[in-house]
Every structure is written in structure tokens, then in C-alpha cells.
Amino acid sequence: MSSAVRNLSISQTVAEAIGLEMERDENVMVMGEDVGKIGGVFGATRTLQKRFGDKRVRDTPISEMAFTGMGVGLAMAGLRPIVEIMFVDFIGVCLEQVYNAMAKIPYMSGGNVRVPMVIKTAGGCIGSAAQHSQCLWGLFAHLPGMKVVAPSSPFDHKGLLSAAIRSDDPVVYIEHKALLLKKAETFLNGGHVPEERYAIPLGKAKVVREGSDLTLATLSASVEYALEVSEDLAREGIDLEIVDLRTVVPLDSETVAASVSKTGRLLVVDEDYLSFGLSGELVTRVIEALGPGGLKQVARHAVPDVPIPAALSLEEAVVPGPASIAQAVRELAAVS
Amino acid sequence: MTRLERFRAMLTLRHFDEACLEGVPTGEIHGELHTGIGQEAIGAGMMESLQPGDAVVSTHRNHYHALAAGVPMKPMLAEIFEKASGLCRGRGGHMHLFDAEHNFSCSGIVGASLPVALGYAYSFSMKGQNNLAVGVTGDGGANNGAFHECLNIAGAWKLPLVVLVENNELAISVPIGDVSATATIAERACAYGAWGKKVDGTDVDIVAEAFAEAAHHARSGRGPAILEASCHRFRGHFEGDHDSYRTMKEKREMRERHDPITIARRKLLAEGLAGEAELDAMAEASQREMAELLAEVRAEPLPEAAGALDYLFVGGKR
């Protein structure tokens, strides 16, 4: 195994994970809009149809309700379907099958029926306005019965997807559009992607930068944004500890609480909406773990409960990015 | 199945749902119990054409389809009575019955059954199994968008899907004639390259023959079939529905004229296939067996409260 960073895009590491799992297990299959012939609009299933045939890599009509429910039936019939919802924003037309069928059947059946299914979908903001820019991991996490994964690094994209495919529980795997076409070598964290198959356990957060002054917990693209500004902040005298949550369900609040017990300050950065979501949940769990006196300062930086606007000047004003994250860190650190 | 066996199957279905009704006033069963009483000819008629490995995905009114699919009666009744020994350990209840061994599942959400059935159909097609998937819907569910999406896909890919439409003419209170652009659901088949037929769903022999035809079509690789069976829901949409959208006279006449058990009995007697005493004895035996089963199930304990968080995920609670 070479330790050199391969010049892959994230979407290629995703396709590589799926291809390796399809080789390993003939029950793994992919379906969704444009996943076959063109290999996905973001290229995350490229070459798979050529290699595995059009039955196992199936282009579907624009019928999300039908093909998401098909995933449930396929999973109950013994297959391991990966259902691609092109943009996570489209989940509204098929949420019924996601939260009433996929997520509830294992519990409703008293554990007698398993639904080993992955919904693979792209979230995140890349200037596509209100209906193509959401993250929505908080929505899925709120509804019981599905694991929710939002990877950041190239290494994690591959390993967490393998774990999701092998999981006997339903998993929603949310890519970030800004990361999908980014090259592995440009990442500050986890750019090396081994060629072989590997899986990263779901539910284990990772400290991607150790520091002593302030715990910044986040996930997905914001991990890179935080790393990008961390050295500048260090030069300003703020030594960040950055925790990549990796999964929203299960939420590894223990790792965050352990970090906060060292730094005393917690900033949660979330590209999803602010209210009733991940940031509030994580802060609450950390307080429950450490007690109300366990934190000196706490803050949240997330989308302030508005749809994502089209104009880039407006988008920048509401979506966490490197500059706004740095600003939120400075504000929190400035409070004594 | 012989004609007499079909009759006996209908008795079992009727007595099963009557046993369920006993749990409503006592509070043992709660939360919108939907019985199939009046629709027995459909469940009993589909039974003989199902083969091992076939899948059935039913609706909120699912008991008859579950029994047709071979779901064992005792754990099923125990689940409806929410017992620890129930099919789903008391987590599902009457509207959510799941049996992996018999590929039976259902959904309490109208219109949501067909996509799941389509998944089974795709799996059978992909693996080259000679099985079919039955997706059950009512006339109400046939107006849900999933009906179109699923039949279009099944038609495009020639999947072995039988869409069984139990047309009891009412979506709770709304008559199908007021809300459907087509006079029948079956005639929509032409839009999907599907086989389609509407039959009298109160005559078990007619249903059995038509279902066999639909199943044969689906198994032969020619794509989906829509079998629409007209029927009458004798009780309200759910137990507790005041059913004020039908007059007392209408309801009385419906029970007198359209009871599938009475219709079959009359035919069996007229054709000399059975005598009065034999059919009476059969009904009494069926009722007695169900009463015994009900007593056994009622004696079972409810699930332990400590396990309320179990079974969400494999090997872990949360």
C-alpha cells in the first residue's frame, strides 16, 4: 500500500467505496436518478454501471416516492440497496417512505425485520439557493430509526460509506456538494485514501485538531473551513480543538464533552438550520454530561432559520464559512 | 382450493376480525382498528394463487391479506392485542404487521404500500425468481401519486407486480365516483401497459379466478396487473367512525345483498356442493376455534415496559 495521496475527488472515493462493497457482496445495488449511464450528476457512481450491469446500478425515472419505497422492499427482500436522492432537498417528495417505512419498520416489527438500506444524498451550500442548498441532517436525526452520516474528509467519505452499506440499520449518508468535486490532495485533514476496502465505525467522532482554548464541534464541509482558519486563530492566541462529529446519529457527545472538560468553551458550527437541530442537541448533551457549571462559554453558529438566499452576498451572510467561523470563534474567546 | 375450502377461508377471516372487535370496547385494542368485514371474498380469493416466496404488502386494513399470505394466526392476533408474544412483540399493533418469513408487510399510510411491493417485485425480477409481489390498495389509495409512479415503473421494467385494488367505493366518506377521472381503477391499466380487470369482489370464486389470471400475467414476465375487486365495507372506516355518510337503510341493504359469505353459501347450496347442516357446522367450528384462540391470546402478558427502547437499531438501543 502506497501512502502517497492519490489525486482523487471525493466523488471518486465514494464510487470506489460502493464498487468495493459491490464486489464483496452481490446484494449491494444502487438506484436513483442518473446514477447509471452518467454515473451520477456529481460523479459519485461513475463506472459502476459498466462494471456491475444495469440491474444492479439502475437509472430510475423521477419517481422518488416509488424508488425510495422500492429500497425498503428490496432491503426486506434481502438486498442492500443504496438509494440516491440527488439533492437532499428532494426528500420532501419521498419522506413518507423514509420516516414511516425505512426508519420505523425495524422497530415496529419488534426487530424481526431489518431494513439494511442507505439513502445517499448531496447536501450543502454551493450557491444554489433555497431549494438546492440545504443540509437537513437535523431533520433525519430528529426522526427515530435511522443513522445519519455526514462525512468531511476523503478518508472518511470512503470508510463511513462502507460502514453504512454494511450496516444492518437504515442509514442516511449526506455528502456535501462543495466537497464532492474537491481533490483529496487539497484537504487539510484525511486526504490519504487507501485503495483497499475499509470501514469506519458509525458513531465515533474524531478530534482533527488538538488545542487547549476552545472546542469547535462540527461536521461535513465546516470541518475543513474550521481547519482553514485554525492556524490564523492560533497566531491570534486562540488554540482550537476541532472535533469532527462524523455522524449525527449516533451522536458522539462523549468525545465533545471530554474535549470541553479540557477547554471549557464550546462552539458548535452547523451548516443546517439553527433552531431545533444538531447545535442545540449537542450543547444540551454536553451540559447534561458536564453539569451546568462544566462550561465557561457556549455558542452556536448555524443558518439563522431562513431559507438559503440566491444572491451570494446574502448567502454569505447566513451560511457558515471560514470567515464567519473565525469571527464566531473570536467572539466566543473574547468573552472572559 | 375447493369451493368449500374457499368458503371455510372466508369464515376464518370473518371470525378473525370479529375476534378483534371484541378487544375494542374493553380497550385491549385501541387506535383506529380497521376491519375487513364484508371484504372476505378478496382475502380468501387471493390465497390459492400465492406461492412460497411471494410478497404481499398491504394497507391499514390488512388482516385478511396477512392471513392469505400465510402469517400464522396466533402471533398475529397476539400482535393485534399488543402482547409480548405478538408477531412484532407488541411494537406494531393492528395496523403494522410484519412477517419476514412470509414476506408480509403493510403500511398504515394510505398509498404507501405499492412502492414497497415494487421493491420486492424488482428483487424477484433481478434474481430471476418466479415470484410476484402483491401491492394492496383501496380505491382511496389508487388516487395517491405512488400508484402512478409504481405502475409506471413496473410497466417500464416489466416487473411482477399485482396491484390489488379493493374498491369499497369510499375513501372514508368520499365516494370514488366523486374523485376519480376514470369510471374504474382497472381501466387505468392501459396507461401503464398493464393487465387490468374489474371484478365482483363479493364473489370468492370470481375473485379467485381473476386473481389467478392476474398472478399468471405477472409471473409470466409481461409486467404488472391491476385487479380491481368491488366490495363493501360493512363497518365504519375504523372502529369509532360514526359512518354517518351512509343511511341506515343503505347499510342494512348492503349487508343483506352483498355479504360474500351469504353469497357463497347460497351458491354452494344451490349447486348441491354442501348441505345446510354441513355449512352450519363449519361455521360453528370456525367460531369455536377462534374463541379458543382469542382466550389464549388474552391470557398472554403485555410487553415489559423496560423494553420500550429495544429494537430501534441492531445491537443497540439508540
XYZ file of C-alpha atoms in Angstrom:
654
model
C 0.000 0.000 0.000
C 1.369 3.353 -1.006
C 0.990 6.150 1.488
C 1.033 8.783 -1.259
C -2.116 10.877 -1.553
C -3.987 9.799 -4.656
C -5.322 12.567 -6.807
C -8.952 11.631 -6.344
C -12.019 13.766 -5.977
C -14.351 12.951 -3.088
C -16.901 11.661 -5.576
C -14.317 9.140 -6.789
C -13.687 7.912 -3.252
C -17.447 7.485 -2.862
C -17.671 5.498 -6.109
C -14.660 3.468 -5.011
C -16.335 2.560 -1.710
C -19.516 1.486 -3.476
C -17.593 -0.506 -6.084
C -15.603 -2.367 -3.428
C -18.753 -3.176 -1.463
C -20.498 -4.352 -4.645
C -17.553 -6.657 -5.354
C -17.685 -8.004 -1.816
C -21.447 -8.520 -1.628
C -23.640 -9.255 -4.630
C -26.659 -7.940 -2.749
C -25.369 -4.380 -2.829
C -27.017 -2.317 -5.551
C -27.530 1.338 -6.450
C -30.565 3.098 -7.802
C -31.562 6.665 -8.413
C -31.775 9.405 -10.989
C -28.811 9.471 -13.390
C -26.690 7.102 -11.293
C -26.111 4.665 -14.167
C -25.199 5.885 -17.606
C -23.535 9.107 -16.487
C -22.507 7.833 -13.055
C -24.354 10.439 -11.040
C -24.637 14.180 -11.528
C -21.719 14.558 -9.118
C -19.903 11.501 -10.461
C -20.258 9.542 -7.240
C -21.344 6.332 -9.013
C -19.130 6.696 -12.100
C -18.155 3.456 -13.915
C -20.328 1.318 -11.642
C -23.000 0.511 -14.215
C -20.355 -0.597 -16.726
C -18.816 -2.866 -14.133
C -21.903 -4.289 -12.476
C -24.649 -4.030 -15.083
C -27.825 -2.014 -15.348
C -29.846 -4.204 -12.979
C -27.565 -3.514 -10.037
C -26.922 0.088 -10.998
C -30.309 1.313 -12.070
C -31.283 4.639 -13.591
C -34.762 5.441 -12.335
C -37.497 7.751 -13.523
C -38.089 10.905 -11.493
C -40.274 8.996 -9.068
C -38.598 9.359 -5.691
C -41.620 8.137 -3.744
C -41.648 4.898 -5.715
C -37.933 4.196 -5.780
C -37.332 5.131 -2.149
C -40.089 2.728 -1.143
C -38.568 0.206 -3.533
C -35.418 0.459 -1.483
C -37.415 -0.578 1.578
C -38.912 -3.564 -0.259
C -35.538 -4.529 -1.707
C -33.908 -4.362 1.710
C -36.643 -6.514 3.222
C -36.191 -8.960 0.346
C -32.548 -9.416 1.351
C -30.713 -6.873 -0.796
C -28.631 -3.931 0.340
C -29.874 -1.051 -1.778
C -28.190 2.324 -1.952
C -30.884 4.773 -3.000
C -29.567 8.064 -4.284
C -31.681 11.146 -3.738
C -29.826 13.562 -5.981
C -30.208 16.592 -3.716
C -31.270 16.164 -0.096
C -33.778 18.946 -0.709
C -35.833 16.478 -2.777
C -36.571 14.390 0.309
C -39.904 16.181 0.683
C -41.452 14.124 -2.099
C -40.478 10.799 -0.546
C -40.088 11.448 3.169
C -43.062 9.178 3.791
C -41.069 6.115 2.781
C -38.022 7.336 4.698
C -39.508 8.054 8.091
C -42.640 5.907 8.164
C -41.277 2.821 6.428
C -37.466 2.635 6.286
C -36.858 4.046 9.744
C -39.815 2.550 11.602
C -40.186 -0.983 10.248
C -37.236 -2.435 12.209
C -38.769 -1.181 15.461
C -42.403 -1.758 14.518
C -41.564 -5.357 13.657
C -40.041 -5.909 17.074
C -36.643 -6.447 15.473
C -37.912 -9.243 13.235
C -37.428 -7.295 10.025
C -34.241 -5.471 9.082
C -34.004 -2.691 6.530
C -30.320 -2.525 5.558
C -30.663 0.413 3.215
C -28.603 3.517 2.542
C -30.023 6.783 1.329
C -27.116 8.583 -0.282
C -27.767 12.213 -0.964
C -25.988 15.510 -1.521
C -26.495 18.472 0.767
C -24.657 21.674 1.472
C -24.407 25.105 0.085
C -22.727 25.945 -3.214
C -24.714 28.941 -4.342
C -27.789 27.040 -5.452
C -30.366 28.987 -3.439
C -33.217 27.811 -1.258
C -34.257 24.505 -2.831
C -30.828 23.016 -3.626
C -28.658 24.088 -0.703
C -29.963 22.559 2.483
C -28.211 20.073 4.764
C -31.223 18.685 6.646
C -29.259 16.195 8.750
C -31.091 17.573 11.783
C -34.398 16.625 10.178
C -33.391 12.990 9.721
C -31.780 12.869 13.165
C -34.975 14.101 14.781
C -36.937 11.194 13.343
C -36.074 7.986 15.181
C -34.753 4.864 13.489
C -32.083 5.941 11.040
C -28.385 6.554 11.390
C -27.228 9.830 9.913
C -23.747 10.287 8.481
C -22.170 13.499 7.193
C -18.503 12.914 6.359
C -15.817 15.558 5.960
C -12.505 14.098 4.780
C -11.779 11.924 1.732
C -10.681 9.114 4.073
C -13.950 9.330 5.984
C -16.126 9.519 2.891
C -14.905 6.116 1.810
C -14.760 4.423 5.201
C -18.046 5.746 6.537
C -19.863 4.820 3.337
C -18.542 1.262 3.536
C -19.776 1.093 7.117
C -23.153 2.488 6.085
C -23.538 -0.119 3.342
C -22.580 -2.933 5.706
C -24.864 -1.653 8.461
C -27.987 -3.673 9.127
C -29.696 -0.445 10.165
C -31.018 2.161 7.723
C -28.513 4.942 7.133
C -28.827 8.379 5.578
C -25.443 9.375 4.138
C -25.245 13.074 3.338
C -22.426 14.296 1.138
C -21.575 17.968 0.812
C -21.696 19.306 -2.716
C -18.748 21.634 -2.102
C -16.616 18.630 -1.189
C -17.682 16.154 -3.855
C -15.608 17.640 -6.646
C -12.715 18.717 -4.434
C -9.445 16.813 -4.822
C -8.132 14.729 -1.943
C -4.718 16.386 -2.060
C -6.243 19.782 -1.256
C -7.710 18.615 2.060
C -6.141 19.635 5.345
C -7.479 16.501 7.013
C -7.655 12.864 5.914
C -6.539 13.341 2.315
C -4.957 9.920 2.101
C -7.436 7.320 0.883
C -6.159 3.725 0.887
C -7.046 1.744 -2.211
C -8.330 -1.228 -0.282
C -11.671 -1.667 1.437
C -12.066 -0.363 4.984
C -14.890 0.749 7.224
C -15.007 3.400 9.936
C -17.421 2.598 12.780
C -20.509 4.820 12.810
C -20.842 6.957 15.925
C -17.219 7.793 16.688
C -16.264 11.451 16.435
C -12.679 12.388 15.659
C -10.522 15.131 17.109
C -8.958 16.539 13.936
C -7.007 19.285 15.660
C -5.902 19.274 19.247
C -5.983 22.535 21.150
C -6.500 23.918 24.611
C -8.634 27.049 24.435
C -11.918 26.257 22.767
C -13.730 23.198 21.446
C -15.207 23.660 17.999
C -17.559 20.775 17.171
C -18.812 20.479 13.632
C -19.128 18.155 10.658
C -19.108 17.906 6.878
C -17.588 20.831 4.935
C -17.350 23.018 8.032
C -14.553 20.791 9.366
C -12.327 21.961 6.524
C -13.491 25.562 6.961
C -12.554 25.407 10.641
C -9.183 23.850 9.890
C -8.519 26.531 7.269
C -8.838 29.327 9.840
C -7.363 27.481 12.813
C -3.747 28.486 12.199
C -4.630 32.171 11.855
C -6.601 31.920 15.064
C -3.669 30.192 16.759
C -1.463 33.099 15.769
C -4.045 35.369 17.407
C -3.670 33.300 20.553
C -6.734 31.056 20.254
C -5.794 27.389 20.231
C -8.766 25.484 18.782
C -9.630 21.887 19.420
C -11.712 20.755 16.436
C -13.999 17.754 16.740
C -15.387 16.226 13.567
C -18.664 14.641 14.644
C -18.817 12.423 11.516
C -22.270 11.107 12.400
C -25.308 12.907 13.789
C -26.943 9.602 14.758
C -25.345 8.163 16.791
C -24.067 11.472 18.139
C -20.732 11.056 19.903
C -21.287 13.736 22.516
C -18.864 11.912 24.836
C -15.887 12.908 22.702
C -17.141 16.506 22.617
C -17.781 16.562 26.363
C -14.303 15.188 27.011
C -12.851 17.982 24.906
C -14.982 20.646 26.581
C -13.968 19.411 30.018
C -10.442 20.367 28.935
C -11.139 23.657 27.106
C -14.218 24.896 28.989
C -15.609 26.507 25.838
C -17.855 25.029 23.181
C -18.741 26.413 19.793
C -20.970 24.266 17.610
C -20.798 25.105 13.913
C -23.637 23.701 11.850
C -24.470 24.400 8.206
C -28.006 23.170 8.918
C -30.682 25.427 10.393
C -30.052 26.809 13.873
C -33.212 26.041 15.782
C -34.405 22.640 16.996
C -31.391 20.925 15.478
C -27.913 19.494 15.930
C -26.356 22.504 17.632
C -28.977 22.736 20.361
C -28.941 18.988 20.874
C -25.184 18.770 21.195
C -24.954 21.683 23.620
C -27.684 20.111 25.747
C -25.982 16.744 25.848
C -22.668 18.306 26.819
C -24.350 20.251 29.620
C -26.123 17.088 30.759
C -22.768 15.301 30.814
C -20.698 18.015 32.491
C -23.341 19.819 34.529
C -24.297 23.481 34.070
C -21.014 24.529 35.659
C -18.958 22.450 33.271
C -18.782 25.139 30.590
C -17.384 28.631 30.808
C -18.823 29.686 27.462
C -21.047 28.204 24.819
C -22.233 29.429 21.423
C -23.768 28.190 18.211
C -23.076 29.261 14.668
C -25.618 27.935 12.186
C -28.026 29.056 9.472
C -30.316 31.534 11.250
C -33.653 29.927 10.338
C -34.144 31.425 6.890
C -34.191 29.695 3.509
C -30.823 29.937 1.748
C -30.908 33.100 -0.383
C -29.751 33.200 -4.003
C -27.539 36.307 -4.005
C -24.040 35.358 -2.894
C -23.819 38.432 -0.701
C -26.871 37.180 1.161
C -25.791 33.550 1.187
C -22.501 34.507 2.774
C -24.429 36.370 5.443
C -26.336 33.302 6.598
C -24.215 30.212 5.799
C -21.214 29.408 7.988
C -17.953 29.734 6.050
C -14.309 30.154 7.023
C -14.594 33.871 7.753
C -17.793 33.675 9.758
C -16.485 30.681 11.705
C -13.311 32.588 12.597
C -15.446 35.525 13.684
C -17.654 33.306 15.864
C -14.544 31.822 17.493
C -13.110 35.276 18.203
C -16.371 36.467 19.723
C -16.622 33.445 21.989
C -12.965 33.631 23.007
C -13.290 37.329 23.749
C -15.840 36.643 26.482
C -13.853 36.042 29.604
C -58.653 -24.738 -3.164
C -62.060 -26.327 -3.459
C -65.172 -24.198 -3.394
C -65.816 -25.393 0.132
C -62.294 -24.523 1.213
C -62.766 -21.002 -0.097
C -65.953 -20.767 1.958
C -64.148 -22.008 5.030
C -61.354 -19.486 4.446
C -63.888 -16.671 4.382
C -65.344 -17.867 7.667
C -61.889 -17.818 9.227
C -61.304 -14.261 8.049
C -64.696 -13.043 9.275
C -64.295 -14.712 12.646
C -60.752 -13.398 12.990
C -61.872 -9.805 12.605
C -64.881 -10.419 14.839
C -62.438 -11.631 17.493
C -60.542 -8.376 17.042
C -63.750 -6.416 17.510
C -64.120 -7.960 20.950
C -60.994 -6.154 22.074
C -62.279 -2.686 21.181
C -64.916 -1.984 23.873
C -62.584 -3.453 26.515
C -59.762 -1.127 25.475
C -57.449 -4.037 24.708
C -57.315 -2.769 21.141
C -57.279 0.959 20.591
C -56.304 3.419 17.911
C -58.385 3.110 14.770
C -58.910 -0.615 14.263
C -59.857 -1.235 10.622
C -61.691 -4.469 9.975
C -62.221 -6.083 6.624
C -65.679 -7.346 7.494
C -67.634 -7.543 4.242
C -64.460 -7.886 2.148
C -63.675 -11.554 2.891
C -64.018 -12.760 -0.703
C -60.881 -10.851 -1.687
C -58.554 -12.160 1.005
C -59.884 -15.683 0.597
C -59.800 -15.433 -3.197
C -56.135 -14.413 -3.450
C -54.916 -17.118 -1.078
C -54.717 -20.050 -3.501
C -52.628 -18.217 -6.100
C -49.880 -17.151 -3.744
C -46.744 -19.279 -3.754
C -43.936 -19.596 -1.221
C -41.644 -16.614 -1.569
C -44.291 -14.264 -2.939
C -44.592 -10.935 -1.148
C -47.722 -9.162 -0.005
C -47.645 -5.517 1.048
C -50.944 -4.422 2.469
C -52.668 -1.400 3.897
C -54.217 -0.173 7.141
C -56.950 -2.780 6.536
C -54.509 -5.650 6.347
C -55.629 -8.634 8.417
C -57.154 -10.640 5.594
C -54.141 -10.176 3.331
C -51.809 -11.217 6.127
C -53.766 -14.419 6.687
C -53.839 -15.001 2.924
C -50.052 -14.640 2.856
C -49.717 -17.338 5.487
C -48.927 -15.223 8.534
C -49.656 -17.543 11.479
C -52.898 -16.656 13.204
C -51.922 -16.835 16.852
C -48.926 -14.468 16.871
C -50.888 -12.200 14.546
C -53.882 -11.987 16.865
C -51.474 -11.580 19.777
C -49.870 -8.634 17.974
C -53.251 -7.051 17.359
C -53.871 -7.421 21.093
C -50.374 -5.899 21.610
C -48.973 -8.852 23.512
C -45.329 -9.639 24.188
C -45.840 -12.877 22.273
C -47.169 -10.968 19.262
C -45.704 -11.167 15.799
C -43.879 -7.865 16.419
C -43.517 -8.141 20.208
C -46.297 -5.615 20.677
C -44.426 -2.805 18.906
C -46.572 -2.810 15.785
C -50.193 -3.369 16.695
C -53.129 -3.946 14.389
C -52.031 -1.584 11.636
C -48.374 -2.640 11.477
C -47.907 -6.351 10.969
C -44.568 -7.588 9.644
C -43.583 -11.176 8.972
C -40.202 -11.624 7.300
C -40.690 -15.360 6.898
C -43.798 -14.871 4.771
C -42.649 -11.660 3.078
C -45.653 -9.889 4.508
C -45.622 -6.225 5.397
C -48.025 -3.329 5.383
C -48.358 0.379 5.965
C -50.875 2.393 7.882
C -50.350 5.247 5.434
C -52.763 5.183 2.510
C -50.893 4.919 -0.776
C -47.588 3.879 0.781
C -47.819 0.127 0.180
C -47.180 -0.024 -3.540
C -43.601 1.332 -3.541
C -42.519 -1.334 -1.071
C -44.235 -4.043 -3.118
C -42.429 -2.699 -6.172
C -39.129 -3.255 -4.374
C -39.974 -6.911 -3.828
C -41.004 -7.192 -7.482
C -37.671 -5.716 -8.593
C -35.801 -8.112 -6.356
C -37.653 -11.128 -7.811
C -37.011 -9.909 -11.332
C -33.333 -9.199 -10.704
C -32.740 -12.580 -9.094
C -34.785 -14.424 -11.705
C -37.177 -15.812 -9.086
C -40.595 -16.877 -10.292
C -42.269 -14.899 -7.534
C -44.611 -11.969 -7.581
C -45.352 -9.088 -5.266
C -48.875 -8.052 -4.412
C -49.349 -4.418 -3.517
C -52.748 -3.828 -1.982
C -54.532 -0.523 -2.119
C -58.062 0.708 -1.726
C -59.902 2.942 -4.125
C -58.701 5.857 -1.990
C -55.051 4.840 -2.252
C -55.381 4.489 -6.004
C -55.627 8.274 -6.149
C -52.275 8.714 -4.447
C -49.300 9.659 -6.624
C -47.445 6.498 -5.653
C -49.989 4.494 -7.647
C -48.882 6.221 -10.829
C -45.169 6.158 -10.040
C -45.180 2.466 -9.189
C -47.288 1.248 -12.079
C -45.239 3.305 -14.496
C -42.012 1.751 -13.232
C -43.473 -1.758 -13.106
C -44.738 -1.320 -16.660
C -41.482 0.140 -17.952
C -39.396 -2.647 -16.440
C -41.952 -5.476 -16.759
C -41.907 -6.249 -13.056
C -44.033 -9.000 -11.471
C -46.353 -6.715 -9.543
C -50.038 -7.337 -8.908
C -51.816 -4.219 -7.740
C -54.883 -5.420 -5.911
C -57.439 -2.637 -5.598
C -60.101 -3.278 -3.005
C -62.706 -0.857 -4.222
C -65.201 -0.435 -1.399
C -66.253 2.811 -3.055
C -65.443 5.005 -0.094
C -62.304 6.857 0.948
C -63.631 7.220 4.491
C -66.634 9.299 3.430
C -65.700 10.376 -0.094
C -67.250 8.272 -2.862
C -64.799 7.159 -5.534
C -67.198 8.364 -8.220
C -66.727 11.929 -6.996
C -62.948 11.894 -7.103
C -61.784 9.631 -9.920
C -61.340 10.767 -13.505
C -61.923 7.207 -14.676
C -65.053 5.155 -14.097
C -62.944 2.242 -12.890
C -59.442 1.946 -11.477
C -58.709 -1.069 -13.678
C -59.097 0.896 -16.903
C -56.063 2.961 -15.910
C -54.020 -0.148 -16.793
C -53.748 0.968 -20.413
C -51.604 3.922 -19.306
C -49.006 1.542 -17.901
C -49.001 -1.321 -20.374
C -50.576 -3.361 -17.588
C -53.178 -6.074 -17.464
C -56.348 -4.699 -15.894
C -59.679 -6.091 -14.878
C -62.540 -5.140 -12.584
C -64.500 -7.950 -10.999
C -67.246 -8.507 -8.462
C -65.196 -8.754 -5.300
C -68.060 -10.145 -3.262
C -67.951 -13.493 -5.070
C -64.976 -15.507 -3.861
C -64.958 -17.762 -6.912
C -64.835 -14.833 -9.291
C -62.040 -13.234 -7.253
C -60.070 -16.495 -7.110
C -60.216 -16.913 -10.874
C -59.392 -13.294 -11.608
C -56.543 -13.226 -9.106
C -55.116 -16.395 -10.633
C -55.235 -14.693 -14.028
C -53.535 -11.558 -12.703
C -50.889 -13.634 -10.930
C -50.237 -15.649 -14.072
C -49.779 -12.450 -16.053
C -47.318 -11.032 -13.515
C -45.335 -14.265 -13.218
C -45.044 -14.621 -16.979
C -42.791 -11.577 -17.237
C -45.318 -9.430 -19.044
C -45.379 -6.742 -16.409
C -47.873 -5.540 -13.838
C -51.529 -6.354 -13.388
C -54.265 -4.263 -11.822
C -57.044 -6.329 -10.336
C -59.886 -4.189 -9.074
C -62.331 -6.023 -6.844
C -65.513 -4.196 -5.919
C -66.607 -4.761 -2.352
C -68.466 -3.283 0.567
C -67.083 -2.193 3.881
C -69.733 -3.274 6.362
C -68.427 -1.230 9.261
C -67.154 2.314 9.512
C -63.713 3.188 8.159
C -62.395 2.440 11.633
C -63.953 1.343 14.899
C -65.327 4.580 16.238
C -66.231 6.052 12.840
C -69.856 7.226 13.104
C -70.366 6.196 9.491
C -72.910 8.984 9.085
C -72.198 9.228 5.356
C -74.446 6.202 4.708
C -78.092 5.844 5.709
C -79.236 3.029 7.966
C -81.282 1.692 5.072
C -78.273 1.651 2.754
C -76.204 -0.177 5.342
C -78.922 -2.735 6.027
C -79.384 -3.454 2.336
C -75.633 -3.706 1.839
C -75.340 -6.395 4.492
C -78.353 -8.253 3.129
C -77.327 -8.189 -0.525
C -73.558 -8.077 -0.594
C -72.288 -10.324 2.169
C -69.685 -12.540 0.443
C -70.267 -15.347 2.936
C -74.016 -15.378 2.308
C -73.424 -15.213 -1.433
C -71.050 -18.192 -1.356
C -73.328 -20.158 0.931
C -76.271 -19.667 -1.392
C -74.200 -20.843 -4.361
C -72.870 -23.911 -2.572
C -76.386 -24.937 -1.550
C -77.899 -24.239 -4.984
C -75.216 -26.273 -6.711
C -75.549 -29.102 -4.229
C -71.917 -28.834 -3.134
C -72.876 -28.795 0.537
C -75.875 -29.092 2.782
C -77.244 -26.584 5.294
C -76.180 -28.668 8.270
C -72.629 -29.086 6.968
C -72.178 -25.359 6.399
C -73.674 -24.522 9.784
C -71.336 -26.983 11.460
C -68.408 -25.489 9.592
C -69.307 -22.001 10.772
C -69.779 -23.157 14.353
C -66.434 -24.963 14.356
C -64.675 -21.910 12.934
C -66.249 -19.657 15.531
C -65.353 -22.042 18.347
C -61.728 -22.303 17.233
C -61.449 -18.538 17.070
C -62.991 -18.141 20.534
C -60.399 -20.552 21.921
C -57.593 -18.702 20.198
C -58.876 -15.388 21.498
C -58.997 -16.731 25.059
C -55.410 -17.972 24.759
C -54.195 -14.677 23.375
C -55.997 -12.636 26.014
C -54.186 -14.576 28.736
C -50.794 -13.542 27.353
C -48.873 -10.713 29.068
C -48.241 -7.273 27.596
C -44.626 -6.386 26.750
C -42.354 -5.319 29.613
C -42.093 -1.528 29.863
C -38.329 -1.852 30.320
C -38.005 -2.933 26.700
C -39.679 0.129 25.171
C -36.437 1.327 23.584
C -35.349 -2.060 22.244
C -35.194 -2.977 18.557
C -34.601 0.515 17.177
C -31.164 -0.460 15.925
C -29.338 -3.756 15.615
C -27.447 -4.497 18.804
C -28.195 -1.214 20.478
C -31.000 0.892 21.758
C -30.135 4.314 20.367
